[in-house]
Tab-separated table of C-alpha atoms in Angstrom:
chain	number	residue	atom	x	y	z
A	27	MET	CA	123.182	99.896	67.496
A	28	GLN	CA	120.580	101.060	70.033
A	29	ALA	CA	122.598	104.167	70.886
A	30	GLN	CA	123.022	104.882	67.186
A	31	ALA	CA	119.279	104.556	66.594
A	32	THR	CA	118.319	106.885	69.438
A	33	THR	CA	120.921	109.433	68.314
A	34	GLN	CA	119.504	109.380	64.783
A	35	TRP	CA	115.961	109.728	66.124
A	36	ARG	CA	116.972	112.691	68.286
A	37	LEU	CA	118.475	114.419	65.255
A	38	ARG	CA	115.345	113.585	63.286
A	39	ILE	CA	112.947	115.045	65.841
A	40	ASP	CA	115.087	118.154	66.338
A	41	ALA	CA	115.102	118.777	62.585
A	42	ALA	CA	111.354	118.151	62.389
A	43	LEU	CA	110.698	120.616	65.229
A	44	GLU	CA	112.815	123.217	63.463
A	45	ARG	CA	110.737	122.781	60.291
A	46	THR	CA	107.361	122.655	62.042
A	47	LEU	CA	107.640	125.600	64.422
A	48	PRO	CA	106.891	129.035	62.964
A	49	ALA	CA	109.976	131.060	62.061
A	50	ALA	CA	111.058	133.538	64.723
A	51	ASP	CA	110.757	136.428	62.253
A	52	GLU	CA	107.194	135.508	61.235
A	53	PRO	CA	104.584	137.775	62.879
A	54	PRO	CA	103.761	137.769	65.720
A	55	GLN	CA	107.500	137.527	66.214
A	56	ARG	CA	107.570	137.592	70.022
A	57	LEU	CA	105.112	134.715	70.306
A	58	HIS	CA	106.903	132.614	67.704
A	59	ALA	CA	110.301	133.292	69.269
A	60	ALA	CA	108.904	132.155	72.634
A	61	MET	CA	107.542	128.939	71.097
A	62	ARG	CA	110.945	128.166	69.604
A	63	HIS	CA	112.666	128.991	72.899
A	64	ALA	CA	110.406	126.477	74.622
A	65	ALA	CA	110.834	123.624	72.140
A	66	LEU	CA	114.332	123.909	70.654
A	67	LEU	CA	116.659	124.402	73.627
A	68	GLY	CA	117.508	120.737	74.153
A	69	GLY	CA	115.830	118.226	76.405
A	70	LYS	CA	115.905	114.448	76.605
A	71	ARG	CA	113.260	113.980	73.871
A	72	MET	CA	112.105	110.924	75.810
A	73	ARG	CA	108.550	111.063	74.481
A	74	PRO	CA	109.301	111.176	70.746
A	75	LEU	CA	112.024	108.572	71.282
A	76	LEU	CA	109.376	106.294	72.787
A	77	VAL	CA	107.173	106.829	69.727
A	78	TYR	CA	110.020	105.880	67.392
A	79	ALA	CA	111.246	102.983	69.530
A	80	THR	CA	107.784	101.448	69.848
A	81	GLY	CA	106.742	101.970	66.246
A	82	THR	CA	109.934	100.652	64.678
A	83	ALA	CA	109.978	97.648	67.027
A	84	PHE	CA	106.736	96.504	65.392
A	85	GLY	CA	107.408	97.433	61.793
A	86	ALA	CA	106.291	101.046	61.361
A	87	LYS	CA	108.249	103.279	59.010
A	88	LEU	CA	109.878	106.402	60.413
A	89	GLU	CA	107.777	108.558	58.091
A	90	ALA	CA	104.630	107.217	59.769
A	91	LEU	CA	106.025	108.094	63.204
A	92	ASP	CA	107.199	111.660	62.617
A	93	ALA	CA	103.817	113.340	63.179
A	94	PRO	CA	102.981	111.560	66.462
A	95	ALA	CA	106.560	112.039	67.691
A	96	LEU	CA	106.348	115.759	66.941
A	97	ALA	CA	102.905	116.091	68.487
A	98	VAL	CA	103.813	114.507	71.803
A	99	GLU	CA	106.977	116.618	72.120
A	100	LEU	CA	105.028	119.799	71.397
A	101	ILE	CA	102.525	118.877	74.117
A	102	HIS	CA	105.423	118.242	76.498
A	103	ALA	CA	107.001	121.602	75.614
A	104	TYR	CA	103.733	123.419	76.237
A	105	SER	CA	103.322	121.684	79.600
A	106	LEU	CA	106.781	122.807	80.741
A	107	VAL	CA	106.102	126.412	79.766
A	108	HIS	CA	102.941	126.456	81.870
A	109	ASP	CA	104.479	124.387	84.683
A	110	ASP	CA	107.235	126.993	85.114
A	111	LEU	CA	104.810	129.933	85.397
A	112	PRO	CA	104.642	131.927	88.661
A	113	ALA	CA	101.143	130.546	89.286
A	114	MET	CA	102.508	126.986	89.093
A	115	ASP	CA	106.091	126.066	90.055
A	116	ASP	CA	107.504	129.596	89.546
A	117	ASP	CA	110.831	128.400	88.146
A	118	ALA	CA	113.400	130.642	86.469
A	119	LEU	CA	115.574	127.925	84.907
A	120	ARG	CA	114.776	125.180	82.400
A	121	ARG	CA	117.345	123.159	80.421
A	122	GLY	CA	120.017	125.558	81.630
A	123	GLN	CA	118.238	128.551	80.102
A	124	PRO	CA	115.790	131.152	81.428
A	125	THR	CA	112.246	129.847	81.412
A	126	VAL	CA	109.896	131.326	78.825
A	127	HIS	CA	108.140	133.736	81.170
A	128	VAL	CA	111.545	135.011	82.337
A	129	ALA	CA	113.056	135.292	78.853
A	130	PHE	CA	109.929	136.961	77.457
A	131	ASP	CA	107.037	137.733	79.823
A	132	GLU	CA	104.238	135.903	81.571
A	133	ALA	CA	101.502	136.722	79.051
A	134	THR	CA	103.681	135.620	76.137
A	135	ALA	CA	104.530	132.391	77.975
A	136	ILE	CA	100.847	131.563	78.421
A	137	LEU	CA	100.156	132.220	74.752
A	138	ALA	CA	103.237	130.245	73.688
A	139	GLY	CA	102.034	127.225	75.658
A	140	ASP	CA	98.566	127.527	74.156
A	141	ALA	CA	99.982	127.803	70.633
A	142	LEU	CA	102.312	124.807	71.116
A	143	GLN	CA	99.354	122.693	72.203
A	144	SER	CA	97.321	123.769	69.180
A	145	LEU	CA	100.253	123.053	66.859
A	146	ALA	CA	100.586	119.570	68.349
A	147	PHE	CA	97.078	118.565	67.314
A	148	ALA	CA	97.341	120.263	63.917
A	149	THR	CA	100.524	118.276	63.295
A	150	LEU	CA	99.043	114.964	64.432
A	151	ALA	CA	95.966	115.512	62.255
A	152	GLN	CA	98.298	115.409	59.237
A	153	ALA	CA	99.786	112.007	60.087
A	154	PRO	CA	100.027	109.785	56.959
A	155	CYS	CA	97.727	107.005	58.160
A	156	ASP	CA	94.199	105.743	57.638
A	157	ALA	CA	91.309	107.600	59.234
A	158	ALA	CA	90.732	105.088	62.041
A	159	ALA	CA	94.367	105.191	63.168
A	160	GLY	CA	94.438	108.978	62.913
A	161	ILE	CA	91.358	109.377	65.077
A	162	ALA	CA	92.731	106.864	67.591
A	163	MET	CA	95.986	108.807	67.875
A	164	LEU	CA	94.205	112.140	68.277
A	165	ARG	CA	92.008	110.704	71.015
A	166	GLU	CA	94.985	109.119	72.775
A	167	LEU	CA	96.913	112.362	72.927
A	168	ALA	CA	93.881	114.447	73.883
A	169	VAL	CA	92.992	112.195	76.822
A	170	ALA	CA	96.603	112.034	78.010
A	171	ALA	CA	96.938	115.819	77.939
A	172	GLY	CA	93.613	116.667	79.575
A	173	SER	CA	91.932	116.597	82.967
A	174	ARG	CA	92.077	112.792	83.089
A	175	GLY	CA	95.760	112.878	82.318
A	176	MET	CA	98.526	115.464	82.565
A	177	CYS	CA	96.388	118.498	83.508
A	178	GLY	CA	94.530	116.478	86.121
A	179	GLY	CA	97.822	115.330	87.598
A	180	GLN	CA	99.061	118.907	87.770
A	181	ALA	CA	95.867	119.907	89.584
A	182	LEU	CA	96.378	117.101	92.107
A	183	ASP	CA	99.996	118.162	92.533
A	184	ILE	CA	98.932	121.719	93.322
A	185	ASP	CA	96.368	120.443	95.823
A	186	ALA	CA	98.919	118.166	97.468
A	187	THR	CA	101.641	120.789	97.867
A	188	GLY	CA	102.081	121.734	101.502
A	189	LYS	CA	99.215	119.546	102.682
A	190	LYS	CA	99.114	116.422	104.791
A	191	TRP	CA	98.708	113.080	103.076
A	192	GLY	CA	95.227	111.635	103.038
A	193	GLN	CA	93.406	114.985	103.061
A	194	SER	CA	90.289	114.991	100.916
A	195	GLU	CA	91.692	117.815	98.764
A	196	PHE	CA	94.443	115.494	97.535
A	197	ARG	CA	92.092	112.700	96.491
A	198	ALA	CA	90.721	112.855	92.967
A	199	GLU	CA	86.992	113.551	93.053
A	200	GLN	CA	86.240	113.108	89.365
A	201	PRO	CA	85.931	109.648	87.767
A	202	HIS	CA	88.755	108.590	85.476
A	203	GLY	CA	88.490	106.460	82.387
A	204	PRO	CA	90.433	103.252	81.761
A	205	GLU	CA	92.837	105.003	79.401
A	206	ILE	CA	95.135	106.227	82.165
A	207	ALA	CA	96.977	103.910	84.530
A	208	GLY	CA	96.301	104.265	88.246
A	209	ALA	CA	92.952	105.907	87.619
A	210	ASN	CA	91.153	104.682	90.736
A	211	VAL	CA	91.077	106.736	93.918
A	212	HIS	CA	93.275	105.216	96.640
A	213	PRO	CA	93.084	105.782	100.371
A	214	ASP	CA	96.764	105.347	101.260
A	215	PRO	CA	99.451	107.982	100.689
A	216	ILE	CA	101.740	105.896	98.439
A	217	SER	CA	98.880	104.929	96.141
A	218	GLU	CA	97.701	108.540	96.082
A	219	LEU	CA	101.159	109.703	95.045
A	220	GLU	CA	101.392	106.999	92.388
A	221	HIS	CA	97.987	108.060	91.073
A	222	LEU	CA	99.088	111.698	90.912
A	223	HIS	CA	102.191	110.805	88.916
A	224	ALA	CA	100.360	108.308	86.695
A	225	LEU	CA	98.432	111.349	85.504
A	226	LYS	CA	100.945	114.192	85.660
A	227	THR	CA	103.981	112.376	84.215
A	228	GLY	CA	102.916	108.882	83.244
A	229	ALA	CA	99.970	109.744	81.003
A	230	LEU	CA	102.035	111.441	78.307
A	231	LEU	CA	104.774	108.794	78.428
A	232	ARG	CA	102.143	106.088	78.111
A	233	ALA	CA	100.553	107.974	75.212
A	234	SER	CA	103.951	108.108	73.484
A	235	VAL	CA	104.189	104.319	73.562
A	236	ARG	CA	100.591	103.962	72.467
A	237	LEU	CA	101.019	106.371	69.554
A	238	GLY	CA	103.889	104.271	68.234
A	239	ALA	CA	101.826	101.119	68.742
A	240	ILE	CA	98.826	102.561	66.892
A	241	ALA	CA	101.035	103.647	63.983
A	242	ALA	CA	102.444	100.109	63.812
A	243	GLY	CA	99.017	98.474	64.078
A	244	VAL	CA	99.886	96.186	66.997
A	245	ASP	CA	97.397	93.633	68.297
A	246	THR	CA	95.547	93.805	71.617
A	247	ALA	CA	97.854	91.418	73.493
A	248	THR	CA	100.955	93.328	72.425
A	249	ARG	CA	99.346	96.610	73.389
A	250	ALA	CA	98.615	95.251	76.884
A	251	GLN	CA	102.280	94.304	77.342
A	252	LEU	CA	103.379	97.716	76.108
A	253	ASP	CA	100.970	99.361	78.547
A	254	ARG	CA	102.616	97.471	81.412
A	255	TYR	CA	106.007	98.682	80.237
A	256	ALA	CA	104.762	102.258	79.863
A	257	ASP	CA	103.090	102.299	83.285
A	258	ALA	CA	106.323	101.205	84.979
A	259	LEU	CA	108.353	103.615	82.881
A	260	GLY	CA	106.171	106.583	83.773
A	261	LEU	CA	106.450	105.936	87.482
A	262	ALA	CA	110.179	105.212	87.270
A	263	PHE	CA	110.747	108.457	85.396
A	264	GLN	CA	109.025	110.430	88.145
A	265	VAL	CA	110.728	108.607	91.034
A	266	ARG	CA	114.076	109.357	89.394
A	267	ASP	CA	113.027	112.985	88.910
A	268	ASP	CA	112.154	113.232	92.605
A	269	LEU	CA	115.522	111.761	93.574
A	270	LEU	CA	117.438	114.101	91.278
A	271	ASP	CA	115.818	117.086	92.984
A	272	VAL	CA	117.295	115.810	96.251
A	273	GLU	CA	120.633	114.434	95.027
A	274	GLY	CA	121.388	116.520	91.926
A	275	ASP	CA	122.660	120.050	91.397
A	276	SER	CA	121.224	122.871	89.326
A	277	ALA	CA	124.159	122.987	86.895
A	278	THR	CA	123.747	119.330	85.932
A	279	LEU	CA	119.956	119.299	86.022
A	280	GLY	CA	119.567	122.493	84.001
A	281	LYS	CA	116.816	123.547	86.404
A	282	THR	CA	116.629	124.589	90.031
A	283	ALA	CA	117.536	121.721	92.372
A	284	GLY	CA	115.913	121.436	95.789
A	285	LYS	CA	112.686	123.178	94.809
A	286	ASP	CA	110.486	120.206	95.698
A	287	ALA	CA	111.489	120.317	99.346
A	288	ALA	CA	111.456	124.121	99.419
A	289	GLN	CA	107.885	124.152	98.123
A	290	ASP	CA	106.836	121.149	100.236
A	291	LYS	CA	105.964	119.153	97.113
A	292	ALA	CA	104.505	115.660	97.140
A	293	THR	CA	107.476	113.409	96.237
A	294	PHE	CA	108.608	109.852	96.820
A	295	PRO	CA	111.704	110.793	98.880
A	296	ALA	CA	109.518	113.002	101.081
A	297	LEU	CA	107.037	110.191	101.643
A	298	ILE	CA	109.135	107.007	101.816
A	299	GLY	CA	112.739	108.262	102.009
A	300	VAL	CA	115.673	108.271	99.601
A	301	GLU	CA	116.796	104.654	99.984
A	302	ALA	CA	113.276	103.268	99.647
A	303	SER	CA	112.850	105.418	96.524
A	304	HIS	CA	115.981	103.860	95.029
A	305	GLU	CA	114.607	100.418	95.867
A	306	ARG	CA	111.350	101.328	94.161
A	307	LEU	CA	113.318	102.310	91.055
A	308	ARG	CA	114.987	98.893	91.003
A	309	ALA	CA	111.616	97.159	91.239
A	310	LEU	CA	110.202	99.265	88.408
A	311	SER	CA	113.245	98.507	86.265
A	312	HIS	CA	112.584	94.800	86.743
A	313	ALA	CA	108.926	95.301	85.845
A	314	MET	CA	109.936	96.965	82.571
A	315	GLU	CA	112.272	94.087	81.749
A	316	LEU	CA	109.473	91.580	82.306
A	317	ALA	CA	107.020	93.543	80.172
A	318	LEU	CA	109.453	93.547	77.238
A	319	SER	CA	110.755	90.005	77.713
A	320	GLY	CA	108.715	88.491	74.884
A	321	PHE	CA	109.673	91.004	72.199
A	322	GLY	CA	113.261	89.973	71.433
A	323	ASP	CA	115.954	92.197	69.957
A	324	SER	CA	113.505	94.514	68.213
A	325	ALA	CA	112.617	96.002	71.612
A	326	GLY	CA	116.262	96.897	72.334
A	327	PRO	CA	115.673	100.658	72.036
A	328	LEU	CA	112.724	100.395	74.441
A	329	ARG	CA	115.011	98.643	76.930
A	330	ALA	CA	117.615	101.370	76.460
A	331	LEU	CA	115.000	104.042	77.196
A	332	ALA	CA	113.987	102.136	80.320
A	333	ARG	CA	117.586	102.285	81.511
A	334	LEU	CA	117.741	105.977	80.692
A	335	ALA	CA	114.637	106.629	82.792
A	336	VAL	CA	116.184	105.061	85.909
A	337	GLU	CA	119.849	106.027	85.437
A	338	ARG	CA	119.702	109.591	84.049
A	339	ASP	CA	121.433	112.440	85.875
A	340	ARG	CA	119.202	115.270	84.603
């Protein structure tokens, strides 16, 4: 049943993306073709699946979840386009296809990312909900995508690349609000790395869960439990990503394997080793189970997504 639900949700979000993105033959054609290249060539769809899984677990209708699910996936697509740019990770392969700046050109890739981000907020602003919930969702996504979330994490990642742990450049200088997990500045390398990933990867995953929760109108206690689940999920997703770069191959991953080590990136295997990283994944899996333990069968899809985060091979 859980597998059937996630399959149906994947088909739903793919169809919604197809409808929402501008047609490739609509001017400016090159920009619109690049946007579609970025968003429609597969992917795990983890973030919209989290929106659907959370919302439906607490009674929200699928129609109320489509706009936030679309919005968070469009933000994710934009982030990948910019992450692959020569000024960032300089990657030529994404989801087994040429990255946007390779398939088109660098200027078009920048504009495509910008346009995907704008489309995300335009889409979310049309969510069929009351004004208070709509504003809450817009704020949630904006914070998660900005300097106190995903963009801030990317900046920390750039600063950390090729540098020794504990250097002042790697520590966050700006204050962070309570919206993002791991927001305090930590003096030890493991905490610093966790903080980086709580922003770069975890913030948008956490926002996905929160968007579903807002659409379903969950209470404060339930939201706190979901936050604990989302925090563990975000870190587990990144630890697994780090391990796949070491243990996977480019054909399976659909992107270039081994780039983290080649670029001297800040990763868990580089800091604590491969086996300790696997052990950390097991601990995070247990933390997710505990966070969902009081929700019964309705949280089955959330449990399935937790397993996907720690067991995936791409």
